[in-house]
Short mmCIF file of C-alpha atoms and ligand atoms in Angstrom, two decimals:
data_model
loop_
_atom_site.label_atom_id
_atom_site.label_comp_id
_atom_site.label_asym_id
_atom_site.label_seq_id
_atom_site.Cartn_x
_atom_site.Cartn_y
_atom_site.Cartn_z
CA MET A 1 16.32 -26.20 22.67
CA ARG A 2 13.41 -23.10 22.81
CA ASN A 3 15.62 -20.97 21.64
CA ILE A 4 16.81 -22.47 18.98
CA ALA A 5 13.34 -23.56 18.26
CA THR A 6 12.66 -19.58 18.23
CA ILE A 7 15.73 -19.00 15.75
CA LEU A 8 14.70 -21.54 13.47
CA PHE A 9 11.01 -20.37 13.32
CA VAL A 10 12.25 -16.53 12.93
CA LEU A 11 14.36 -17.94 10.04
CA PHE A 12 11.55 -19.72 8.65
CA MET A 13 9.28 -16.87 8.08
CA VAL A 14 12.22 -14.60 6.94
CA CYS A 15 12.60 -17.38 4.39
CA TYR A 16 9.23 -17.37 3.36
CA ARG A 17 8.65 -13.81 3.30
CA ALA A 18 11.94 -13.55 0.66
CA ILE A 19 9.70 -16.31 -1.25
CA THR A 20 6.49 -14.75 -1.44
CA ARG A 21 7.70 -11.55 -2.44
CA ILE A 22 9.80 -12.82 -5.16
CA SER A 23 6.96 -15.36 -6.25
CA LEU A 24 5.55 -11.48 -7.67
CA LYS A 25 8.46 -11.85 -10.36
CA THR A 26 7.73 -15.16 -11.51
CA ASN A 27 3.96 -15.35 -11.86
CA ASP A 28 2.94 -17.63 -9.04
CA LYS A 29 -0.70 -18.58 -9.49
CA SER A 30 -1.94 -17.56 -5.88
CA PRO A 31 -2.22 -13.53 -5.82
CA LEU A 32 -0.49 -11.59 -3.02
CA LYS A 33 -2.15 -10.70 0.57
CA ILE A 34 -2.91 -7.13 1.14
CA GLY A 35 -4.04 -5.54 3.34
CA HIS A 36 -5.70 -2.57 2.95
CA ARG A 37 -4.82 0.31 5.37
CA GLY A 38 -3.43 -2.90 7.79
CA ALA A 39 -6.44 -4.39 8.68
CA ALA A 40 -8.74 -1.54 8.45
CA GLY A 41 -11.59 -4.24 9.13
CA TYR A 42 -10.53 -5.03 12.64
CA CYS A 43 -8.50 -1.82 13.71
CA PRO A 44 -8.22 1.67 13.54
CA GLU A 45 -6.70 2.20 9.36
CA ASN A 46 -3.63 3.11 9.17
CA THR A 47 -2.17 2.62 13.01
CA LEU A 48 0.45 0.39 13.98
CA SER A 49 -2.27 -1.80 15.48
CA SER A 50 -3.50 -2.22 11.92
CA PHE A 51 -0.27 -3.03 10.83
CA ARG A 52 0.28 -5.62 13.60
CA LYS A 53 -3.23 -7.25 12.69
CA ALA A 54 -2.58 -7.52 9.18
CA ILE A 55 1.04 -9.43 10.29
CA GLU A 56 -0.21 -11.67 12.53
CA LEU A 57 -3.15 -12.44 9.69
CA GLY A 58 -0.78 -13.63 7.09
CA ALA A 59 -0.68 -10.48 5.14
CA ASP A 60 1.87 -10.29 2.55
CA TYR A 61 2.21 -6.45 2.12
CA LEU A 62 0.89 -3.80 3.76
CA GLU A 63 -1.16 -1.13 1.97
CA LEU A 64 -0.51 2.16 3.42
CA ASP A 65 -1.45 6.25 2.40
CA ILE A 66 1.53 8.92 2.74
CA GLN A 67 0.90 12.61 3.66
CA MET A 68 3.08 15.34 5.00
CA THR A 69 3.10 17.86 8.11
CA LYS A 70 3.67 21.03 7.40
CA ASP A 71 7.24 20.78 8.85
CA GLY A 72 7.97 17.61 6.25
CA GLU A 73 7.26 14.92 8.37
CA LEU A 74 5.60 11.78 6.33
CA VAL A 75 2.81 9.95 7.78
CA VAL A 76 0.54 7.50 7.76
CA ILE A 77 -3.46 8.80 6.87
CA HIS A 78 -6.05 8.73 3.88
CA ASP A 79 -7.86 11.54 4.75
CA THR A 80 -6.32 14.94 3.56
CA THR A 81 -7.79 16.12 6.66
CA VAL A 82 -7.46 14.63 10.28
CA ASN A 83 -11.42 14.48 11.23
CA ARG A 84 -13.02 11.34 10.24
CA THR A 85 -10.18 9.35 11.75
CA THR A 86 -9.38 11.25 14.80
CA ASN A 87 -10.29 13.55 17.47
CA GLY A 88 -9.07 16.51 15.96
CA LYS A 89 -9.87 18.56 13.37
CA GLY A 90 -8.68 19.99 10.23
CA ARG A 91 -6.06 19.08 7.44
CA VAL A 92 -2.97 17.19 7.77
CA LYS A 93 -0.74 19.47 5.56
CA ASP A 94 -1.95 22.63 8.88
CA PHE A 95 -0.34 20.45 11.51
CA THR A 96 3.22 19.75 12.51
CA ILE A 97 4.42 16.45 13.52
CA ARG A 98 4.28 16.93 17.27
CA GLU A 99 0.32 18.67 17.15
CA ILE A 100 -0.77 15.61 14.47
CA GLN A 101 0.80 12.79 17.04
CA GLY A 102 -1.11 14.30 19.84
CA LEU A 103 -3.62 13.13 18.27
CA ASP A 104 -6.01 10.02 19.22
CA ALA A 105 -6.41 7.50 15.99
CA GLY A 106 -7.27 4.84 17.51
CA SER A 107 -11.02 5.69 19.85
CA TRP A 108 -13.06 6.58 16.74
CA PHE A 109 -13.13 2.85 15.90
CA ASP A 110 -13.65 1.77 19.15
CA CYS A 111 -12.48 2.80 22.57
CA LYS A 112 -10.28 -0.15 23.39
CA TYR A 113 -7.86 1.27 20.95
CA THR A 114 -7.60 5.21 22.50
CA GLY A 115 -4.33 6.77 22.45
CA GLU A 116 -3.23 4.96 19.14
CA LYS A 117 -1.41 7.80 16.79
CA ILE A 118 -1.26 8.70 13.90
CA PRO A 119 2.35 7.07 12.96
CA THR A 120 4.90 8.85 11.25
CA LEU A 121 6.31 6.50 7.80
CA SER A 122 9.81 6.30 9.87
CA GLU A 123 8.02 4.30 12.22
CA VAL A 124 6.24 1.75 10.42
CA PHE A 125 9.84 1.35 8.78
CA ASP A 126 10.87 1.18 12.11
CA GLU A 127 9.04 -1.49 13.06
CA PHE A 128 8.03 -4.19 9.85
CA THR A 129 10.87 -3.51 7.82
CA GLY A 130 11.98 -7.42 6.84
CA LYS A 131 8.92 -8.46 8.43
CA ILE A 132 6.63 -7.43 5.06
CA GLY A 133 6.53 -6.09 2.04
CA PHE A 134 4.97 -2.17 1.87
CA LEU A 135 2.30 -0.95 -0.89
CA LEU A 136 2.55 2.60 -0.67
CA GLU A 137 -0.08 4.90 -1.73
CA LEU A 138 0.80 8.74 -1.99
CA LYS A 139 -2.24 10.25 -1.35
CA LYS A 140 -2.82 13.71 -2.85
CA PRO A 141 0.68 14.39 -3.41
CA ALA A 142 -0.48 17.63 -5.09
CA LEU A 143 -0.68 19.42 -1.78
CA TYR A 144 2.42 18.64 -0.70
CA PRO A 145 5.85 19.60 -2.55
CA GLN A 146 8.57 17.63 -2.65
CA ILE A 147 6.55 14.51 -1.04
CA GLU A 148 7.97 12.40 -3.71
CA GLU A 149 12.08 13.84 -2.64
CA LYS A 150 10.73 13.01 0.52
CA LEU A 151 9.92 9.09 0.37
CA VAL A 152 13.05 8.77 -1.72
CA GLU A 153 15.68 9.79 1.01
CA GLU A 154 13.57 7.75 3.22
CA LEU A 155 13.74 4.72 1.02
CA LYS A 156 17.91 5.80 0.49
CA LYS A 157 18.73 6.07 4.25
CA ARG A 158 17.01 2.69 4.95
CA LYS A 159 18.59 1.11 2.02
CA LEU A 160 15.29 -0.15 0.63
CA THR A 161 16.17 0.75 -3.09
CA SER A 162 17.11 -2.54 -4.42
CA GLY A 163 13.63 -2.78 -6.41
CA ASP A 164 13.26 -6.23 -4.77
CA GLY A 165 9.53 -6.04 -4.36
CA GLN A 166 9.69 -5.20 -0.54
CA ILE A 167 8.73 -1.91 -1.77
CA ILE A 168 5.93 -0.88 -4.20
CA VAL A 169 4.72 3.02 -5.04
CA GLN A 170 1.11 3.56 -5.87
CA SER A 171 -0.91 6.77 -7.02
CA PHE A 172 -3.57 8.04 -8.33
CA ASP A 173 -1.59 10.99 -9.60
CA ARG A 174 0.58 10.20 -12.34
CA ASP A 175 2.42 13.23 -12.35
CA ALA A 176 4.23 12.17 -8.77
CA LEU A 177 4.28 8.88 -9.95
CA LYS A 178 6.60 9.79 -13.84
CA HIS A 179 8.56 12.03 -11.01
CA PHE A 180 9.30 9.81 -8.68
CA HIS A 181 10.18 7.28 -11.03
CA LYS A 182 12.50 9.53 -12.61
CA LEU A 183 14.61 9.74 -8.90
CA LEU A 184 14.40 6.34 -7.82
CA PRO A 185 13.89 4.08 -11.03
CA SER A 186 14.36 0.89 -9.09
CA ILE A 187 11.04 0.82 -6.99
CA PRO A 188 8.55 -0.55 -8.73
CA ILE A 189 5.75 1.04 -10.12
CA GLY A 190 1.67 1.00 -9.56
CA VAL A 191 -1.30 3.75 -11.33
CA LEU A 192 -4.23 3.21 -9.10
CA VAL A 193 -7.55 3.58 -11.53
CA LYS A 194 -11.07 3.74 -10.74
CA ASN A 195 -14.72 3.78 -12.73
CA THR A 196 -14.35 7.20 -13.59
CA GLY A 197 -10.32 6.77 -14.97
CA ILE A 198 -11.76 4.15 -17.50
CA LYS A 199 -9.80 5.92 -20.35
CA MET A 200 -6.76 5.50 -18.16
CA ILE A 201 -6.22 1.96 -19.75
CA SER A 202 -7.03 3.09 -23.13
CA ASN A 203 -4.38 1.12 -25.71
CA LYS A 204 -2.52 4.67 -25.88
CA ASN A 205 -2.21 4.75 -21.89
CA LEU A 206 -1.25 1.36 -21.52
CA LYS A 207 1.47 2.07 -24.39
CA ALA A 208 2.47 4.93 -22.35
CA PHE A 209 2.39 3.11 -18.84
CA LYS A 210 4.99 0.93 -20.52
CA ASN A 211 7.82 3.53 -19.60
CA TYR A 212 7.90 3.73 -15.96
CA VAL A 213 5.07 1.30 -14.40
CA THR A 214 4.85 -2.14 -13.68
CA PHE A 215 1.25 -2.53 -11.87
CA ILE A 216 -1.96 -1.00 -13.35
CA ASN A 217 -4.11 -1.30 -10.39
CA PRO A 218 -7.98 -1.03 -10.86
CA LYS A 219 -11.01 -0.68 -8.51
CA ILE A 220 -12.91 -4.25 -7.81
CA THR A 221 -15.95 -2.62 -8.73
CA MET A 222 -14.78 -1.68 -12.32
CA VAL A 223 -12.79 -5.39 -13.07
CA ASN A 224 -14.02 -7.65 -15.41
CA LYS A 225 -12.17 -10.76 -17.20
CA ARG A 226 -11.24 -8.53 -20.54
CA ILE A 227 -9.76 -5.82 -18.28
CA ILE A 228 -7.88 -8.02 -16.14
CA LYS A 229 -6.52 -9.79 -20.23
CA ARG A 230 -5.56 -6.33 -21.50
CA ILE A 231 -3.75 -5.09 -18.29
CA HIS A 232 -1.70 -8.27 -19.28
CA HIS A 233 -1.46 -8.67 -22.35
CA TYR A 234 0.14 -5.39 -22.22
CA GLY A 235 3.25 -6.92 -20.00
CA PHE A 236 1.84 -5.42 -16.44
CA LYS A 237 1.28 -6.73 -13.36
CA THR A 238 -2.49 -5.73 -11.72
CA ILE A 239 -3.38 -5.60 -7.99
CA ILE A 240 -7.10 -4.96 -7.21
CA TRP A 241 -8.69 -2.84 -4.77
CA THR A 242 -10.78 -3.56 -2.33
CA VAL A 243 -11.83 -6.89 -2.10
CA ASN A 244 -13.98 -8.09 0.82
CA LYS A 245 -16.34 -10.45 -0.15
CA LYS A 246 -14.59 -13.95 -0.84
CA ASN A 247 -16.37 -14.54 -4.05
CA ASP A 248 -14.76 -11.62 -5.42
CA ARG A 249 -11.58 -13.34 -4.75
CA LYS A 250 -12.42 -16.71 -5.58
CA THR A 251 -13.34 -15.48 -8.80
CA LEU A 252 -9.87 -12.80 -9.37
CA LYS A 253 -8.15 -15.77 -8.42
CA LYS A 254 -9.06 -17.68 -11.40
CA LEU A 255 -8.17 -14.35 -13.41
CA GLN A 256 -4.51 -14.49 -12.01
CA VAL A 257 -4.23 -11.03 -10.92
CA GLU A 258 -1.14 -10.93 -9.07
CA GLY A 259 -2.39 -9.38 -5.59
CA ILE A 260 -5.57 -8.75 -3.82
CA ILE A 261 -5.90 -5.77 -1.13
CA SER A 262 -8.64 -6.35 1.36
CA ASP A 263 -9.63 -4.77 4.69
CA TYR A 264 -9.66 -8.59 6.56
CA PRO A 265 -6.26 -9.63 4.98
CA ASP A 266 -7.13 -13.16 5.94
CA LEU A 267 -10.16 -13.36 3.67
CA SER A 268 -10.30 -17.23 1.68
O1 G3P B 301 -4.26 0.47 -2.61
C1 G3P B 301 -5.46 0.96 -2.96
C2 G3P B 301 -6.71 2.13 -2.22
O2 G3P B 301 -6.13 2.21 -1.05
C3 G3P B 301 -7.27 3.34 -2.89
O3 G3P B 301 -8.10 3.56 -2.35
O4 G3P B 301 -9.36 5.24 -1.15
O5 G3P B 301 -8.69 2.99 -0.33
O6 G3P B 301 -6.60 4.95 -0.53
P1 G3P B 301 -8.26 3.87 -1.13
CA1 CA B 302 -4.76 3.30 -0.36
#
C-alpha cells in the first residue's frame, strides 16, 4: 500500500513539473519560481545542497552558473576565481577538475556545509534531471574557448535537446548566445540585461534579438511597467533577477512576468 502511494506521489510530481514547464509556453499568469544559484539565501550557492534545498522549497527551475576548468570540464561556480566561495585561491580556468573538486565550497557559508564541492554540470544533471528545469548561465564565456560546444555536447549526450523548456540558456554575452543558438537552435535563449546595458533593449536591439532570443531577462533594479510592456510587446518572455523582496514579487506578478529568480525560492 505504501509502495503504491509512493509511486502515485512520484507520478504526480513528474506530471506537475511537466505541466509547470508547459505553462511557460501558454502564458500562465503565475511566474515560474527560479532558485538563484539553487537556494543561495539558505545554502552555499551553486552546490548540490543548494539545488536540493531549492527543490525542497518548490522551485520550478534551478538557476546556475557554468564555467570551465583548464582540462575542459564544465563546473558550476559564479565567480571567475574560487576565492570567495571556497578555501582555495586562483582562477577557475587555471584548475584541473581534480584540483577544483578538492576545494571546500561549503564552509565559507556555514561550517555545517564543510566538505561541499564545486559540482560539475554533469553531476547536477545526474541528480536533478527530470525533477526540475534548468536555467543555465554561461558565465564569462569569452574566457573559455569552445564552452558553447562543450555545453551542446553535454546536452546532446543526455538527450536534453528537445527544447521543451526543461533547459534554458542565458548569458550577458550576446556573441556566445548567438554561437550557442547556431549549434543548437532548439534550446530557448535568454539575454541578461543590467542597468548599464539599458541600450540593450532599444527598439533596434529588440528587433535583432528576434532571430535567436526567447527571453529578455533584466535586473530587478531596472524594471518598471514600461520595460516589461515593451519586452512583451516585441513578443519576448521575461525572467527577472534577483528578487528577494515580497513586494517586488507581488508587483512583478501583476505585470505578468514569466519567471522570477530568487535566493529564496519559497518567497511568496
Ligand atoms: O540569472 C541572473 C543572474 O544570476 C545574473 O547575475 O551575477 O547572479 O550571475 P549573477
Ligand atoms: Ca547567474
